[in-house]
JSON list of C-alpha atoms in Angstrom, two decimals:
[
{"chain": "A", "resi": 1, "resn": "MET", "atom": "CA", "xyz": [-7.62, 2.48, -3.09]},
{"chain": "A", "resi": 2, "resn": "THR", "atom": "CA", "xyz": [-10.51, 4.39, -5.68]},
{"chain": "A", "resi": 3, "resn": "SER", "atom": "CA", "xyz": [-13.47, 3.58, -5.29]},
{"chain": "A", "resi": 4, "resn": "LEU", "atom": "CA", "xyz": [-16.52, 5.81, -7.09]},
{"chain": "A", "resi": 5, "resn": "GLY", "atom": "CA", "xyz": [-18.95, 7.12, -5.25]},
{"chain": "A", "resi": 6, "resn": "ALA", "atom": "CA", "xyz": [-17.79, 5.72, -2.04]},
{"chain": "A", "resi": 7, "resn": "ASP", "atom": "CA", "xyz": [-18.10, 8.45, 1.30]},
{"chain": "A", "resi": 8, "resn": "THR", "atom": "CA", "xyz": [-15.05, 9.65, 1.81]},
{"chain": "A", "resi": 9, "resn": "ASN", "atom": "CA", "xyz": [-15.06, 11.31, 4.66]},
{"chain": "A", "resi": 10, "resn": "ASP", "atom": "CA", "xyz": [-15.47, 7.75, 7.20]},
{"chain": "A", "resi": 11, "resn": "LYS", "atom": "CA", "xyz": [-12.96, 7.03, 9.94]},
{"chain": "A", "resi": 12, "resn": "ALA", "atom": "CA", "xyz": [-12.69, 3.41, 8.84]},
{"chain": "A", "resi": 13, "resn": "SER", "atom": "CA", "xyz": [-9.10, 2.57, 8.37]},
{"chain": "A", "resi": 14, "resn": "VAL", "atom": "CA", "xyz": [-7.67, -1.16, 6.62]},
{"chain": "A", "resi": 15, "resn": "ILE", "atom": "CA", "xyz": [-5.13, -2.79, 8.45]},
{"chain": "A", "resi": 16, "resn": "ILE", "atom": "CA", "xyz": [-2.55, -5.32, 6.67]},
{"chain": "A", "resi": 17, "resn": "ARG", "atom": "CA", "xyz": [-0.73, -7.34, 9.48]},
{"chain": "A", "resi": 18, "resn": "CYS", "atom": "CA", "xyz": [2.15, -10.00, 9.24]},
{"chain": "A", "resi": 19, "resn": "GLN", "atom": "CA", "xyz": [1.06, -13.34, 9.86]},
{"chain": "A", "resi": 20, "resn": "ASP", "atom": "CA", "xyz": [4.80, -14.16, 11.74]},
{"chain": "A", "resi": 21, "resn": "ASN", "atom": "CA", "xyz": [4.80, -11.23, 13.41]},
{"chain": "A", "resi": 22, "resn": "THR", "atom": "CA", "xyz": [1.58, -8.91, 14.32]},
{"chain": "A", "resi": 23, "resn": "SER", "atom": "CA", "xyz": [3.51, -6.04, 15.94]},
{"chain": "A", "resi": 24, "resn": "VAL", "atom": "CA", "xyz": [4.46, -5.46, 12.11]},
{"chain": "A", "resi": 25, "resn": "GLY", "atom": "CA", "xyz": [1.90, -3.94, 9.75]},
{"chain": "A", "resi": 26, "resn": "VAL", "atom": "CA", "xyz": [0.07, -1.02, 7.21]},
{"chain": "A", "resi": 27, "resn": "THR", "atom": "CA", "xyz": [-2.16, 0.68, 7.94]},
{"chain": "A", "resi": 28, "resn": "PHE", "atom": "CA", "xyz": [-5.05, 2.96, 5.66]},
{"chain": "A", "resi": 29, "resn": "CYS", "atom": "CA", "xyz": [-5.96, 5.60, 7.53]},
{"chain": "A", "resi": 30, "resn": "ASP", "atom": "CA", "xyz": [-8.22, 9.63, 7.59]},
{"chain": "A", "resi": 31, "resn": "ARG", "atom": "CA", "xyz": [-9.13, 9.07, 4.47]},
{"chain": "A", "resi": 32, "resn": "PHE", "atom": "CA", "xyz": [-10.66, 12.41, 2.59]},
{"chain": "A", "resi": 33, "resn": "SER", "atom": "CA", "xyz": [-11.20, 13.51, -0.85]},
{"chain": "A", "resi": 34, "resn": "SER", "atom": "CA", "xyz": [-10.75, 17.28, -1.93]},
{"chain": "A", "resi": 35, "resn": "ASP", "atom": "CA", "xyz": [-12.73, 16.33, -6.07]},
{"chain": "A", "resi": 36, "resn": "ALA", "atom": "CA", "xyz": [-14.19, 14.29, -7.98]},
{"chain": "A", "resi": 37, "resn": "ASP", "atom": "CA", "xyz": [-10.57, 12.85, -9.56]},
{"chain": "A", "resi": 38, "resn": "SER", "atom": "CA", "xyz": [-8.83, 11.81, -6.12]},
{"chain": "A", "resi": 39, "resn": "VAL", "atom": "CA", "xyz": [-9.29, 10.10, -3.15]},
{"chain": "A", "resi": 40, "resn": "HIS", "atom": "CA", "xyz": [-6.55, 11.20, 0.06]},
{"chain": "A", "resi": 41, "resn": "TYR", "atom": "CA", "xyz": [-5.44, 8.78, 2.85]},
{"chain": "A", "resi": 42, "resn": "ALA", "atom": "CA", "xyz": [-3.10, 8.14, 4.86]},
{"chain": "A", "resi": 43, "resn": "VAL", "atom": "CA", "xyz": [-0.13, 5.46, 5.37]},
{"chain": "A", "resi": 44, "resn": "GLU", "atom": "CA", "xyz": [1.66, 4.09, 8.15]},
{"chain": "A", "resi": 45, "resn": "LEU", "atom": "CA", "xyz": [3.95, 1.46, 8.65]},
{"chain": "A", "resi": 46, "resn": "ARG", "atom": "CA", "xyz": [4.95, 0.17, 11.68]},
{"chain": "A", "resi": 47, "resn": "ALA", "atom": "CA", "xyz": [7.47, -2.30, 12.66]},
{"chain": "A", "resi": 48, "resn": "PRO", "atom": "CA", "xyz": [9.75, -2.72, 15.52]},
{"chain": "A", "resi": 49, "resn": "GLY", "atom": "CA", "xyz": [12.04, 0.48, 15.70]},
{"chain": "A", "resi": 50, "resn": "LEU", "atom": "CA", "xyz": [10.33, 1.46, 12.29]},
{"chain": "A", "resi": 51, "resn": "THR", "atom": "CA", "xyz": [7.34, 3.97, 12.47]},
{"chain": "A", "resi": 52, "resn": "ALA", "atom": "CA", "xyz": [6.38, 5.86, 8.95]},
{"chain": "A", "resi": 53, "resn": "ARG", "atom": "CA", "xyz": [3.68, 7.99, 8.10]},
{"chain": "A", "resi": 54, "resn": "ARG", "atom": "CA", "xyz": [3.04, 9.37, 4.62]},
{"chain": "A", "resi": 55, "resn": "ASN", "atom": "CA", "xyz": [-0.37, 11.98, 5.67]},
{"chain": "A", "resi": 56, "resn": "GLU", "atom": "CA", "xyz": [-1.41, 12.18, 1.71]},
{"chain": "A", "resi": 57, "resn": "ALA", "atom": "CA", "xyz": [-1.49, 9.34, -0.01]},
{"chain": "A", "resi": 58, "resn": "VAL", "atom": "CA", "xyz": [-3.03, 10.37, -3.24]},
{"chain": "A", "resi": 59, "resn": "ALA", "atom": "CA", "xyz": [-5.17, 8.07, -5.53]},
{"chain": "A", "resi": 60, "resn": "TRP", "atom": "CA", "xyz": [-6.28, 9.39, -8.98]},
{"chain": "A", "resi": 61, "resn": "ILE", "atom": "CA", "xyz": [-9.22, 8.05, -10.62]},
{"chain": "A", "resi": 62, "resn": "TRP", "atom": "CA", "xyz": [-6.93, 7.46, -13.26]},
{"chain": "A", "resi": 63, "resn": "ASP", "atom": "CA", "xyz": [-4.20, 5.03, -11.50]},
{"chain": "A", "resi": 64, "resn": "SER", "atom": "CA", "xyz": [-4.37, 1.66, -11.73]},
{"chain": "A", "resi": 65, "resn": "ASP", "atom": "CA", "xyz": [-6.13, 0.33, -8.28]},
{"chain": "A", "resi": 66, "resn": "LEU", "atom": "CA", "xyz": [-4.26, -1.56, -5.60]},
{"chain": "A", "resi": 67, "resn": "THR", "atom": "CA", "xyz": [-7.62, -2.80, -4.95]},
{"chain": "A", "resi": 68, "resn": "ALA", "atom": "CA", "xyz": [-7.33, -5.20, -8.16]},
{"chain": "A", "resi": 69, "resn": "PHE", "atom": "CA", "xyz": [-3.31, -5.38, -7.94]},
{"chain": "A", "resi": 70, "resn": "LEU", "atom": "CA", "xyz": [-3.73, -7.64, -4.70]},
{"chain": "A", "resi": 71, "resn": "GLU", "atom": "CA", "xyz": [-6.49, -9.46, -6.57]},
{"chain": "A", "resi": 72, "resn": "GLU", "atom": "CA", "xyz": [-4.02, -10.19, -9.12]},
{"chain": "A", "resi": 73, "resn": "LEU", "atom": "CA", "xyz": [-1.70, -11.25, -6.66]},
{"chain": "A", "resi": 74, "resn": "ALA", "atom": "CA", "xyz": [-4.82, -12.89, -4.68]},
{"chain": "A", "resi": 75, "resn": "ALA", "atom": "CA", "xyz": [-5.76, -14.61, -8.03]},
{"chain": "A", "resi": 76, "resn": "ASP", "atom": "CA", "xyz": [-2.20, -15.73, -9.51]},
{"chain": "A", "resi": 77, "resn": "TYR", "atom": "CA", "xyz": [-2.57, -18.27, -6.16]},
{"chain": "A", "resi": 78, "resn": "ARG", "atom": "CA", "xyz": [-0.44, -20.77, -7.82]},
{"chain": "A", "resi": 79, "resn": "GLY", "atom": "CA", "xyz": [2.95, -18.14, -7.76]},
{"chain": "A", "resi": 80, "resn": "TRP", "atom": "CA", "xyz": [4.88, -16.55, -10.49]},
{"chain": "A", "resi": 81, "resn": "ASP", "atom": "CA", "xyz": [8.22, -14.96, -11.46]},
{"chain": "A", "resi": 82, "resn": "GLY", "atom": "CA", "xyz": [10.36, -11.62, -10.96]},
{"chain": "A", "resi": 83, "resn": "GLU", "atom": "CA", "xyz": [8.22, -9.32, -9.17]},
{"chain": "A", "resi": 84, "resn": "ARG", "atom": "CA", "xyz": [5.76, -7.41, -9.49]},
{"chain": "A", "resi": 85, "resn": "SER", "atom": "CA", "xyz": [5.08, -3.99, -8.26]},
{"chain": "A", "resi": 86, "resn": "TRP", "atom": "CA", "xyz": [2.15, -1.15, -8.30]},
{"chain": "A", "resi": 87, "resn": "GLN", "atom": "CA", "xyz": [2.74, 2.31, -7.09]},
{"chain": "A", "resi": 88, "resn": "THR", "atom": "CA", "xyz": [0.53, 5.46, -7.15]},
{"chain": "A", "resi": 89, "resn": "ASN", "atom": "CA", "xyz": [0.92, 8.04, -9.95]},
{"chain": "A", "resi": 90, "resn": "ASP", "atom": "CA", "xyz": [2.50, 10.11, -7.37]},
{"chain": "A", "resi": 91, "resn": "ARG", "atom": "CA", "xyz": [4.76, 7.66, -6.39]},
{"chain": "A", "resi": 92, "resn": "ASP", "atom": "CA", "xyz": [4.18, 8.27, -2.81]},
{"chain": "A", "resi": 93, "resn": "LEU", "atom": "CA", "xyz": [3.12, 4.75, -2.08]},
{"chain": "A", "resi": 94, "resn": "THR", "atom": "CA", "xyz": [4.82, 2.14, -3.98]},
{"chain": "A", "resi": 95, "resn": "VAL", "atom": "CA", "xyz": [4.13, -2.26, -3.32]},
{"chain": "A", "resi": 96, "resn": "SER", "atom": "CA", "xyz": [6.89, -4.98, -4.23]},
{"chain": "A", "resi": 97, "resn": "ALA", "atom": "CA", "xyz": [5.30, -7.90, -4.36]},
{"chain": "A", "resi": 98, "resn": "VAL", "atom": "CA", "xyz": [7.49, -11.55, -4.71]},
{"chain": "A", "resi": 99, "resn": "PHE", "atom": "CA", "xyz": [6.64, -15.61, -4.55]},
{"chain": "A", "resi": 100, "resn": "ARG", "atom": "CA", "xyz": [7.92, -17.07, -1.76]},
{"chain": "A", "resi": 101, "resn": "SER", "atom": "CA", "xyz": [8.51, -21.27, -1.17]},
{"chain": "A", "resi": 102, "resn": "GLY", "atom": "CA", "xyz": [5.18, -22.30, 0.67]},
{"chain": "A", "resi": 103, "resn": "GLY", "atom": "CA", "xyz": [2.86, -20.18, -0.96]},
{"chain": "A", "resi": 104, "resn": "HIS", "atom": "CA", "xyz": [3.85, -17.21, 0.67]},
{"chain": "A", "resi": 105, "resn": "VAL", "atom": "CA", "xyz": [3.88, -13.80, -1.23]},
{"chain": "A", "resi": 106, "resn": "GLY", "atom": "CA", "xyz": [6.54, -11.48, 0.39]},
{"chain": "A", "resi": 107, "resn": "LEU", "atom": "CA", "xyz": [5.43, -7.80, 0.18]},
{"chain": "A", "resi": 108, "resn": "THR", "atom": "CA", "xyz": [7.55, -4.84, 0.38]},
{"chain": "A", "resi": 109, "resn": "TRP", "atom": "CA", "xyz": [5.42, -1.32, 1.37]},
{"chain": "A", "resi": 110, "resn": "THR", "atom": "CA", "xyz": [7.56, 2.07, 0.42]},
{"chain": "A", "resi": 111, "resn": "VAL", "atom": "CA", "xyz": [6.25, 5.22, 1.23]},
{"chain": "A", "resi": 112, "resn": "ARG", "atom": "CA", "xyz": [7.93, 8.67, 0.19]},
{"chain": "A", "resi": 113, "resn": "PRO", "atom": "CA", "xyz": [6.74, 12.22, 0.92]},
{"chain": "A", "resi": 114, "resn": "TRP", "atom": "CA", "xyz": [8.16, 14.82, -1.40]},
{"chain": "A", "resi": 115, "resn": "PRO", "atom": "CA", "xyz": [9.56, 12.11, -4.13]},
{"chain": "A", "resi": 116, "resn": "ARG", "atom": "CA", "xyz": [10.78, 14.86, -6.15]},
{"chain": "A", "resi": 117, "resn": "ALA", "atom": "CA", "xyz": [12.05, 17.03, -3.13]},
{"chain": "A", "resi": 118, "resn": "ALA", "atom": "CA", "xyz": [15.88, 16.80, -2.54]},
{"chain": "A", "resi": 119, "resn": "GLY", "atom": "CA", "xyz": [16.34, 15.98, 1.05]},
{"chain": "A", "resi": 120, "resn": "GLY", "atom": "CA", "xyz": [12.80, 13.30, 0.55]},
{"chain": "A", "resi": 121, "resn": "TRP", "atom": "CA", "xyz": [13.19, 10.31, 2.62]},
{"chain": "A", "resi": 122, "resn": "SER", "atom": "CA", "xyz": [11.36, 6.98, 2.20]},
{"chain": "A", "resi": 123, "resn": "ALA", "atom": "CA", "xyz": [10.53, 3.64, 4.35]},
{"chain": "A", "resi": 124, "resn": "SER", "atom": "CA", "xyz": [10.17, 0.51, 3.52]},
{"chain": "A", "resi": 125, "resn": "ARG", "atom": "CA", "xyz": [8.68, -2.21, 5.40]},
{"chain": "A", "resi": 126, "resn": "PRO", "atom": "CA", "xyz": [10.77, -5.69, 3.95]},
{"chain": "A", "resi": 127, "resn": "ARG", "atom": "CA", "xyz": [9.78, -7.99, 1.84]},
{"chain": "A", "resi": 128, "resn": "GLY", "atom": "CA", "xyz": [10.40, -11.48, 4.35]},
{"chain": "A", "resi": 129, "resn": "TRP", "atom": "CA", "xyz": [7.22, -10.65, 5.48]},
{"chain": "A", "resi": 130, "resn": "LYS", "atom": "CA", "xyz": [3.85, -12.37, 5.24]},
{"chain": "A", "resi": 131, "resn": "PRO", "atom": "CA", "xyz": [0.24, -10.86, 5.60]},
{"chain": "A", "resi": 132, "resn": "ALA", "atom": "CA", "xyz": [-1.82, -12.12, 8.29]},
{"chain": "A", "resi": 133, "resn": "SER", "atom": "CA", "xyz": [-4.63, -14.98, 7.26]},
{"chain": "A", "resi": 134, "resn": "ARG", "atom": "CA", "xyz": [-7.98, -13.63, 8.27]}
]
């Protein structure tokens, strides 16, 4: 989710909703940057009975870009075998993808505040849902 030269102090957000249940989704919001090497943002997971937020996920300019990962999934619309995954360098946000029958992609979004700390936690939105079409 890095974008060099972009205004990172905006209030825009990106929301990805489940096609089958629009109360299920992932939101990227509250973006800011503290230096030229990274972009910081919050990630929220929502589903009935689940609300989880990572207040500060960090995308470093040398990380693999989430946008490129999602574009690769879309480009392989005919499918693939196994699981593909992407994560931030700090492992505070992970996305796993599997190709399902009917041309659907199952995504699992995982947030991990304090991923290396004892007593840390993680929350995932399971891959049984499909992103909503626009």
